[in-house]
């Protein structure tokens, strides 16, 4: 399976993602330069974490205008699997491939910590290896992860079952304390209506090796690999 | 020609930074402060361009680039 990882100036989780896909999951993985116009026949495109363009203007706002984003948009509209992690999620929101926007964390702090996430639906290419209600332990590292969407928008993503991951307690309860960044409805990750584009603030690539504390991120990558191999 | 664009959060969107500034002002004793909203200011210097074009293009770039219409609104004025 071929994973293309988009590199923007300021991306800093690109090498982690490449490492995990290549050496942990034994997949073909390669970088895609944001100024190119070629996805190199990737089966899955990943927008990694980092601080594209220094987060100037708004997080993800300038990366959105990178030449390669046109191809990523077309790829997603034709059903291609796209995963945006952290800053990649912010880019997908600015690009309009996912609904909503990010505000600064409610406590105005950069949050770098492990969080618990509850899987809300397994009916996606990204969570088919999980169980509904299963709790994952995956780290976050962001300043702008306070998800916002207006009332009608929230109703719509709920109705379509687009919310994939919610911040929760270790037991899977939704509490104010566990919703560390103040996200609306504890939203940590959501898919588009066609369910082929996922944006998530937590970093599954940082939770893929036991040595680094957690391998719960496997659910996400294993699901993608399974989906592309079988369900397509 | 210079144009100033002001971008701020919509009323319906919580502004945690504005809230922090408000709390700081209240702590300093300025107890008449009712609310604070924080925003961004852009000053654009333009080459020769007609007034009609400005009216068309400034709202366009404010909407497309300078603000995120989901959470922000903008207003603009010609400085000189």
mmCIF file of C-alpha atoms in Angstrom:
data_model
loop_
_atom_site.group_PDB
_atom_site.id
_atom_site.type_symbol
_atom_site.label_atom_id
_atom_site.label_comp_id
_atom_site.label_asym_id
_atom_site.label_seq_id
_atom_site.Cartn_x
_atom_site.Cartn_y
_atom_site.Cartn_z
ATOM 1 C CA UNK A 1 0.000 0.000 0.000
ATOM 2 C CA UNK A 2 1.261 3.460 -0.873
ATOM 3 C CA UNK A 3 1.140 6.296 1.675
ATOM 4 C CA UNK A 4 2.002 9.824 0.545
ATOM 5 C CA UNK A 5 2.928 12.243 3.325
ATOM 6 C CA UNK A 6 2.611 15.902 2.381
ATOM 7 C CA UNK A 7 5.474 18.104 3.525
ATOM 8 C CA UNK A 8 4.870 21.829 4.062
ATOM 9 C CA UNK A 9 7.457 24.291 5.319
ATOM 10 C CA UNK A 10 7.015 23.875 9.079
ATOM 11 C CA UNK A 11 5.724 20.292 9.090
ATOM 12 C CA UNK A 12 7.432 18.466 11.950
ATOM 13 C CA UNK A 13 5.655 15.118 12.257
ATOM 14 C CA UNK A 14 6.389 14.125 8.666
ATOM 15 C CA UNK A 15 9.395 11.966 9.577
ATOM 16 C CA UNK A 16 7.587 10.325 12.518
ATOM 17 C CA UNK A 17 4.717 9.379 10.221
ATOM 18 C CA UNK A 18 7.079 8.078 7.545
ATOM 19 C CA UNK A 19 9.011 6.055 10.120
ATOM 20 C CA UNK A 20 5.903 4.438 11.561
ATOM 21 C CA UNK A 21 4.391 3.529 8.197
ATOM 22 C CA UNK A 22 7.650 2.207 6.778
ATOM 23 C CA UNK A 23 9.187 0.391 9.712
ATOM 24 C CA UNK A 24 6.256 -0.453 11.996
ATOM 25 C CA UNK A 25 3.524 -1.131 9.429
ATOM 26 C CA UNK A 26 5.916 -2.193 6.626
ATOM 27 C CA UNK A 27 4.159 -0.116 4.003
ATOM 28 C CA UNK A 28 5.461 1.922 1.111
ATOM 29 C CA UNK A 29 5.641 5.499 2.357
ATOM 30 C CA UNK A 30 7.097 8.608 0.761
ATOM 31 C CA UNK A 31 7.024 12.390 1.019
ATOM 32 C CA UNK A 32 5.017 14.626 -1.273
ATOM 33 C CA UNK A 33 6.380 18.171 -1.588
ATOM 34 C CA UNK A 34 3.618 20.743 -1.213
ATOM 35 C CA UNK A 35 4.740 22.664 -4.302
ATOM 36 C CA UNK A 36 4.458 19.676 -6.622
ATOM 37 C CA UNK A 37 1.389 18.608 -8.528
ATOM 38 C CA UNK A 38 1.820 14.861 -8.164
ATOM 39 C CA UNK A 39 0.430 12.453 -5.552
ATOM 40 C CA UNK A 40 2.682 9.681 -6.956
ATOM 41 C CA UNK A 41 -0.182 7.155 -7.071
ATOM 42 C CA UNK A 42 -0.682 7.193 -3.317
ATOM 43 C CA UNK A 43 -3.537 5.053 -1.955
ATOM 44 C CA UNK A 44 -3.735 7.276 1.087
ATOM 45 C CA UNK A 45 -2.598 10.879 1.532
ATOM 46 C CA UNK A 46 -1.575 12.056 4.994
ATOM 47 C CA UNK A 47 -1.305 15.688 6.051
ATOM 48 C CA UNK A 48 1.045 15.450 9.049
ATOM 49 C CA UNK A 49 1.291 17.536 12.198
ATOM 50 C CA UNK A 50 3.484 20.564 12.636
ATOM 51 C CA UNK A 51 3.285 24.284 12.143
ATOM 52 C CA UNK A 52 2.859 24.790 8.418
ATOM 53 C CA UNK A 53 3.947 28.339 7.532
ATOM 54 C CA UNK A 54 4.544 29.011 11.223
ATOM 55 C CA UNK A 55 0.775 28.977 11.831
ATOM 56 C CA UNK A 56 0.771 32.546 10.481
ATOM 57 C CA UNK A 57 -2.632 34.100 9.826
ATOM 58 C CA UNK A 58 -4.491 31.048 11.236
ATOM 59 C CA UNK A 59 -3.348 27.455 11.751
ATOM 60 C CA UNK A 60 -3.451 25.743 8.373
ATOM 61 C CA UNK A 61 -4.689 28.853 6.575
ATOM 62 C CA UNK A 62 -1.721 29.357 4.265
ATOM 63 C CA UNK A 63 -0.907 25.685 3.636
ATOM 64 C CA UNK A 64 -4.372 25.433 2.196
ATOM 65 C CA UNK A 65 -3.215 27.459 -0.822
ATOM 66 C CA UNK A 66 -0.229 25.193 -1.564
ATOM 67 C CA UNK A 67 -0.253 23.884 -5.152
ATOM 68 C CA UNK A 68 -0.533 20.219 -4.125
ATOM 69 C CA UNK A 69 -3.737 20.913 -2.183
ATOM 70 C CA UNK A 70 -5.624 21.115 -5.473
ATOM 71 C CA UNK A 71 -4.644 17.492 -6.180
ATOM 72 C CA UNK A 72 -5.472 16.470 -2.615
ATOM 73 C CA UNK A 73 -8.906 18.026 -3.012
ATOM 74 C CA UNK A 74 -9.567 16.196 -6.283
ATOM 75 C CA UNK A 75 -8.204 12.957 -4.808
ATOM 76 C CA UNK A 76 -10.612 13.232 -1.874
ATOM 77 C CA UNK A 77 -13.573 14.105 -4.076
ATOM 78 C CA UNK A 78 -12.950 10.944 -6.077
ATOM 79 C CA UNK A 79 -13.068 8.880 -2.873
ATOM 80 C CA UNK A 80 -9.350 8.823 -2.019
ATOM 81 C CA UNK A 81 -8.438 8.226 1.615
ATOM 82 C CA UNK A 82 -7.101 11.376 3.299
ATOM 83 C CA UNK A 83 -5.930 11.609 6.909
ATOM 84 C CA UNK A 84 -5.139 14.966 8.509
ATOM 85 C CA UNK A 85 -3.347 14.778 11.848
ATOM 86 C CA UNK A 86 -3.273 17.842 14.115
ATOM 87 C CA UNK A 87 -2.047 20.645 11.836
ATOM 88 C CA UNK A 88 -3.223 18.453 8.952
ATOM 89 C CA UNK A 89 -6.719 18.501 10.474
ATOM 90 C CA UNK A 90 -6.532 22.302 10.640
ATOM 91 C CA UNK A 91 -5.523 22.418 6.961
ATOM 92 C CA UNK A 92 -8.487 20.180 6.007
ATOM 93 C CA UNK A 93 -10.856 22.532 7.867
ATOM 94 C CA UNK A 94 -9.416 25.609 6.149
ATOM 95 C CA UNK A 95 -9.588 23.785 2.837
ATOM 96 C CA UNK A 96 -13.273 23.084 3.422
ATOM 97 C CA UNK A 97 -12.891 19.297 3.092
ATOM 98 C CA UNK A 98 -14.190 19.001 6.659
ATOM 99 C CA UNK A 99 -16.810 21.220 8.320
ATOM 100 C CA UNK A 100 -16.093 23.586 11.219
ATOM 101 C CA UNK A 101 -13.058 25.515 12.474
ATOM 102 C CA UNK A 102 -10.507 25.520 15.280
ATOM 103 C CA UNK A 103 -10.339 28.056 18.084
ATOM 104 C CA UNK A 104 -7.540 28.520 20.616
ATOM 105 C CA UNK A 105 -7.635 25.970 23.469
ATOM 106 C CA UNK A 106 -10.045 27.054 26.198
ATOM 107 C CA UNK A 107 -7.267 27.476 28.791
ATOM 108 C CA UNK A 108 -5.053 29.366 26.283
ATOM 109 C CA UNK A 109 -2.264 26.840 26.787
ATOM 110 C CA UNK A 110 -0.350 24.718 24.333
ATOM 111 C CA UNK A 111 -1.395 21.223 25.394
ATOM 112 C CA UNK A 112 1.115 18.398 25.063
ATOM 113 C CA UNK A 113 -0.143 15.340 26.914
ATOM 114 C CA UNK A 114 -1.727 11.930 26.592
ATOM 115 C CA UNK A 115 -5.492 11.926 26.315
ATOM 116 C CA UNK A 116 -8.205 9.304 26.209
ATOM 117 C CA UNK A 117 -10.387 9.041 23.147
ATOM 118 C CA UNK A 118 -13.621 7.174 22.758
ATOM 119 C CA UNK A 119 -14.344 5.571 19.407
ATOM 120 C CA UNK A 120 -17.835 6.729 18.434
ATOM 121 C CA UNK A 121 -18.280 4.796 15.218
ATOM 122 C CA UNK A 122 -16.433 1.987 13.483
ATOM 123 C CA UNK A 123 -18.269 2.515 10.217
ATOM 124 C CA UNK A 124 -15.321 4.301 8.562
ATOM 125 C CA UNK A 125 -12.097 3.380 6.766
ATOM 126 C CA UNK A 126 -10.235 4.744 9.803
ATOM 127 C CA UNK A 127 -11.828 2.844 12.697
ATOM 128 C CA UNK A 128 -13.100 -0.451 11.236
ATOM 129 C CA UNK A 129 -10.565 -2.325 13.404
ATOM 130 C CA UNK A 130 -11.918 -0.779 16.613
ATOM 131 C CA UNK A 131 -15.009 -1.362 18.713
ATOM 132 C CA UNK A 132 -17.655 1.281 19.403
ATOM 133 C CA UNK A 133 -17.003 2.741 22.855
ATOM 134 C CA UNK A 134 -13.408 1.508 22.886
ATOM 135 C CA UNK A 135 -11.069 3.955 24.640
ATOM 136 C CA UNK A 136 -7.695 4.803 23.100
ATOM 137 C CA UNK A 137 -4.696 6.437 24.726
ATOM 138 C CA UNK A 138 -3.042 8.785 22.212
ATOM 139 C CA UNK A 139 -1.094 12.028 22.742
ATOM 140 C CA UNK A 140 -2.092 15.516 21.630
ATOM 141 C CA UNK A 141 0.184 18.521 21.043
ATOM 142 C CA UNK A 142 -1.574 21.677 19.921
ATOM 143 C CA UNK A 143 -2.577 25.254 20.649
ATOM 144 C CA UNK A 144 -5.630 25.492 18.409
ATOM 145 C CA UNK A 145 -7.654 22.339 18.934
ATOM 146 C CA UNK A 146 -10.858 23.777 20.344
ATOM 147 C CA UNK A 147 -13.264 22.533 17.694
ATOM 148 C CA UNK A 148 -16.146 24.799 16.724
ATOM 149 C CA UNK A 149 -19.100 24.441 14.399
ATOM 150 C CA UNK A 150 -22.427 26.293 14.364
ATOM 151 C CA UNK A 151 -25.664 24.704 15.608
ATOM 152 C CA UNK A 152 -27.056 23.467 12.285
ATOM 153 C CA UNK A 153 -23.587 22.169 11.359
ATOM 154 C CA UNK A 154 -23.351 20.185 14.588
ATOM 155 C CA UNK A 155 -26.808 18.706 14.044
ATOM 156 C CA UNK A 156 -25.756 17.634 10.572
ATOM 157 C CA UNK A 157 -22.491 15.902 11.544
ATOM 158 C CA UNK A 158 -24.287 14.149 14.404
ATOM 159 C CA UNK A 159 -27.097 12.997 12.161
ATOM 160 C CA UNK A 160 -24.616 11.657 9.618
ATOM 161 C CA UNK A 161 -22.602 9.926 12.320
ATOM 162 C CA UNK A 162 -19.466 11.856 11.288
ATOM 163 C CA UNK A 163 -17.966 12.226 14.759
ATOM 164 C CA UNK A 164 -15.330 9.515 15.050
ATOM 165 C CA UNK A 165 -13.430 10.303 18.240
ATOM 166 C CA UNK A 166 -14.365 12.182 21.411
ATOM 167 C CA UNK A 167 -12.144 13.211 24.327
ATOM 168 C CA UNK A 168 -13.207 11.080 27.287
ATOM 169 C CA UNK A 169 -12.107 9.680 30.634
ATOM 170 C CA UNK A 170 -10.164 6.398 30.787
ATOM 171 C CA UNK A 171 -13.528 4.698 31.392
ATOM 172 C CA UNK A 172 -15.072 6.325 28.334
ATOM 173 C CA UNK A 173 -17.161 8.983 30.085
ATOM 174 C CA UNK A 174 -17.472 12.458 28.606
ATOM 175 C CA UNK A 175 -16.536 15.036 31.232
ATOM 176 C CA UNK A 176 -15.614 18.715 31.180
ATOM 177 C CA UNK A 177 -12.185 17.916 32.668
ATOM 178 C CA UNK A 178 -11.338 15.329 30.038
ATOM 179 C CA UNK A 179 -12.385 17.664 27.236
ATOM 180 C CA UNK A 180 -9.010 19.345 27.682
ATOM 181 C CA UNK A 181 -9.138 21.919 24.893
ATOM 182 C CA UNK A 182 -12.814 22.827 25.213
ATOM 183 C CA UNK A 183 -13.925 21.307 21.904
ATOM 184 C CA UNK A 184 -17.601 21.518 21.126
ATOM 185 C CA UNK A 185 -19.263 18.227 22.073
ATOM 186 C CA UNK A 186 -15.806 16.822 23.012
ATOM 187 C CA UNK A 187 -15.001 16.343 19.314
ATOM 188 C CA UNK A 188 -11.432 15.092 18.722
ATOM 189 C CA UNK A 189 -11.846 13.707 15.217
ATOM 190 C CA UNK A 190 -14.437 13.683 12.474
ATOM 191 C CA UNK A 191 -14.954 12.480 8.914
ATOM 192 C CA UNK A 192 -16.583 14.151 5.928
ATOM 193 C CA UNK A 193 -19.990 13.073 4.666
ATOM 194 C CA UNK A 194 -18.455 10.540 2.279
ATOM 195 C CA UNK A 195 -16.398 9.119 5.165
ATOM 196 C CA UNK A 196 -13.111 9.057 3.218
ATOM 197 C CA UNK A 197 -11.488 12.117 4.849
ATOM 198 C CA UNK A 198 -10.566 12.109 8.545
ATOM 199 C CA UNK A 199 -9.241 14.969 10.611
ATOM 200 C CA UNK A 200 -8.029 14.242 14.145
ATOM 201 C CA UNK A 201 -6.111 16.351 16.652
ATOM 202 C CA UNK A 202 -4.402 13.431 18.493
ATOM 203 C CA UNK A 203 -1.258 11.902 16.969
ATOM 204 C CA UNK A 204 -1.659 8.175 16.139
ATOM 205 C CA UNK A 205 1.904 8.116 14.753
ATOM 206 C CA UNK A 206 3.169 8.968 18.245
ATOM 207 C CA UNK A 207 1.241 6.021 19.686
ATOM 208 C CA UNK A 208 2.392 3.212 17.428
ATOM 209 C CA UNK A 209 5.270 1.638 19.342
ATOM 210 C CA UNK A 210 5.096 0.105 22.826
ATOM 211 C CA UNK A 211 8.484 1.617 23.612
ATOM 212 C CA UNK A 212 6.935 5.070 23.286
ATOM 213 C CA UNK A 213 4.131 4.378 25.738
ATOM 214 C CA UNK A 214 1.149 3.345 23.653
ATOM 215 C CA UNK A 215 0.351 1.499 20.465
ATOM 216 C CA UNK A 216 -3.324 2.479 20.314
ATOM 217 C CA UNK A 217 -2.610 4.442 17.154
ATOM 218 C CA UNK A 218 -2.465 1.058 15.387
ATOM 219 C CA UNK A 219 -6.266 1.042 15.227
ATOM 220 C CA UNK A 220 -6.213 3.998 12.842
ATOM 221 C CA UNK A 221 -3.432 2.752 10.533
ATOM 222 C CA UNK A 222 -4.538 -0.905 10.616
ATOM 223 C CA UNK A 223 -8.059 0.197 9.698
ATOM 224 C CA UNK A 224 -6.825 2.222 6.718
ATOM 225 C CA UNK A 225 -4.659 -0.654 5.492
ATOM 226 C CA UNK A 226 -7.512 -3.135 5.921
ATOM 227 C CA UNK A 227 -9.969 -0.844 4.141
ATOM 228 C CA UNK A 228 -7.746 -0.208 1.136
ATOM 229 C CA UNK A 229 -6.873 -3.890 0.806
ATOM 230 C CA UNK A 230 -10.366 -5.294 1.193
ATOM 231 C CA UNK A 231 -13.258 -2.905 0.965
ATOM 232 C CA UNK A 232 -12.259 -1.029 -2.110
ATOM 233 C CA UNK B 1 -3.698 53.699 -1.507
ATOM 234 C CA UNK B 2 -3.976 52.002 1.888
ATOM 235 C CA UNK B 3 -6.783 49.818 3.110
ATOM 236 C CA UNK B 4 -7.317 48.543 6.646
ATOM 237 C CA UNK B 5 -9.154 45.263 7.231
ATOM 238 C CA UNK B 6 -10.363 44.388 10.721
ATOM 239 C CA UNK B 7 -11.068 40.717 11.457
ATOM 240 C CA UNK B 8 -12.781 39.632 14.675
ATOM 241 C CA UNK B 9 -14.733 36.691 16.014
ATOM 242 C CA UNK B 10 -18.447 36.537 15.347
ATOM 243 C CA UNK B 11 -20.644 37.352 18.346
ATOM 244 C CA UNK B 12 -21.763 33.728 18.575
ATOM 245 C CA UNK B 13 -18.182 32.433 18.892
ATOM 246 C CA UNK B 14 -16.441 32.321 22.250
ATOM 247 C CA UNK B 15 -13.192 34.312 22.266
ATOM 248 C CA UNK B 16 -10.943 32.841 24.996
ATOM 249 C CA UNK B 17 -8.197 35.426 24.384
ATOM 250 C CA UNK B 18 -10.641 38.316 24.672
ATOM 251 C CA UNK B 19 -11.952 36.742 27.876
ATOM 252 C CA UNK B 20 -8.418 36.553 29.311
ATOM 253 C CA UNK B 21 -7.823 40.238 28.504
ATOM 254 C CA UNK B 22 -11.170 41.131 30.073
ATOM 255 C CA UNK B 23 -10.300 39.249 33.250
ATOM 256 C CA UNK B 24 -6.908 40.984 33.412
ATOM 257 C CA UNK B 25 -8.577 44.406 33.108
ATOM 258 C CA UNK B 26 -11.105 43.513 35.806
ATOM 259 C CA UNK B 27 -8.273 42.355 38.060
ATOM 260 C CA UNK B 28 -6.635 45.766 37.586
ATOM 261 C CA UNK B 29 -9.780 47.389 38.888
ATOM 262 C CA UNK B 30 -11.327 48.575 35.626
ATOM 263 C CA UNK B 31 -14.655 47.210 36.729
ATOM 264 C CA UNK B 32 -16.617 49.094 34.060
ATOM 265 C CA UNK B 33 -15.320 46.654 31.402
ATOM 266 C CA UNK B 34 -18.299 44.684 30.158
ATOM 267 C CA UNK B 35 -16.665 42.565 27.458
ATOM 268 C CA UNK B 36 -13.515 42.342 25.315
ATOM 269 C CA UNK B 37 -13.255 40.878 21.834
ATOM 270 C CA UNK B 38 -9.816 40.404 20.329
ATOM 271 C CA UNK B 39 -9.186 40.656 16.592
ATOM 272 C CA UNK B 40 -6.590 41.160 13.885
ATOM 273 C CA UNK B 41 -5.758 44.197 11.803
ATOM 274 C CA UNK B 42 -4.343 44.032 8.275
ATOM 275 C CA UNK B 43 -3.039 47.106 6.492
ATOM 276 C CA UNK B 44 -2.834 46.560 2.761
ATOM 277 C CA UNK B 45 -0.894 48.933 0.580
ATOM 278 C CA UNK B 46 -2.207 48.886 -2.967
ATOM 279 C CA UNK B 47 -0.815 49.782 -6.348
ATOM 280 C CA UNK B 48 -2.905 51.851 -8.747
ATOM 281 C CA UNK B 49 -6.358 50.386 -8.588
ATOM 282 C CA UNK B 50 -9.751 51.927 -9.155
ATOM 283 C CA UNK B 51 -12.315 52.481 -6.414
ATOM 284 C CA UNK B 52 -14.667 50.012 -8.121
ATOM 285 C CA UNK B 53 -11.992 47.336 -8.097
ATOM 286 C CA UNK B 54 -11.258 47.961 -4.430
ATOM 287 C CA UNK B 55 -14.929 47.533 -3.581
ATOM 288 C CA UNK B 56 -14.894 44.206 -5.345
ATOM 289 C CA UNK B 57 -11.526 42.776 -4.413
ATOM 290 C CA UNK B 58 -11.113 43.738 -0.741
ATOM 291 C CA UNK B 59 -14.258 41.907 0.456
ATOM 292 C CA UNK B 60 -13.201 38.988 -1.749
ATOM 293 C CA UNK B 61 -9.741 38.555 -0.199
ATOM 294 C CA UNK B 62 -11.059 39.313 3.285
ATOM 295 C CA UNK B 63 -13.550 36.505 2.905
ATOM 296 C CA UNK B 64 -11.239 34.056 1.143
ATOM 297 C CA UNK B 65 -7.934 34.581 2.938
ATOM 298 C CA UNK B 66 -7.821 37.114 5.771
ATOM 299 C CA UNK B 67 -10.750 35.691 7.723
ATOM 300 C CA UNK B 68 -12.279 32.292 8.292
ATOM 301 C CA UNK B 69 -15.981 33.005 7.644
ATOM 302 C CA UNK B 70 -17.037 30.096 9.866
ATOM 303 C CA UNK B 71 -15.815 31.856 13.007
ATOM 304 C CA UNK B 72 -14.848 35.382 11.969
ATOM 305 C CA UNK B 73 -16.306 38.510 10.414
ATOM 306 C CA UNK B 74 -14.530 41.463 8.850
ATOM 307 C CA UNK B 75 -14.938 45.142 8.112
ATOM 308 C CA UNK B 76 -12.693 47.375 6.063
ATOM 309 C CA UNK B 77 -11.964 51.010 5.343
ATOM 310 C CA UNK B 78 -9.799 53.055 3.008
ATOM 311 C CA UNK B 79 -7.112 54.869 4.971
ATOM 312 C CA UNK B 80 -5.815 57.220 2.285
#
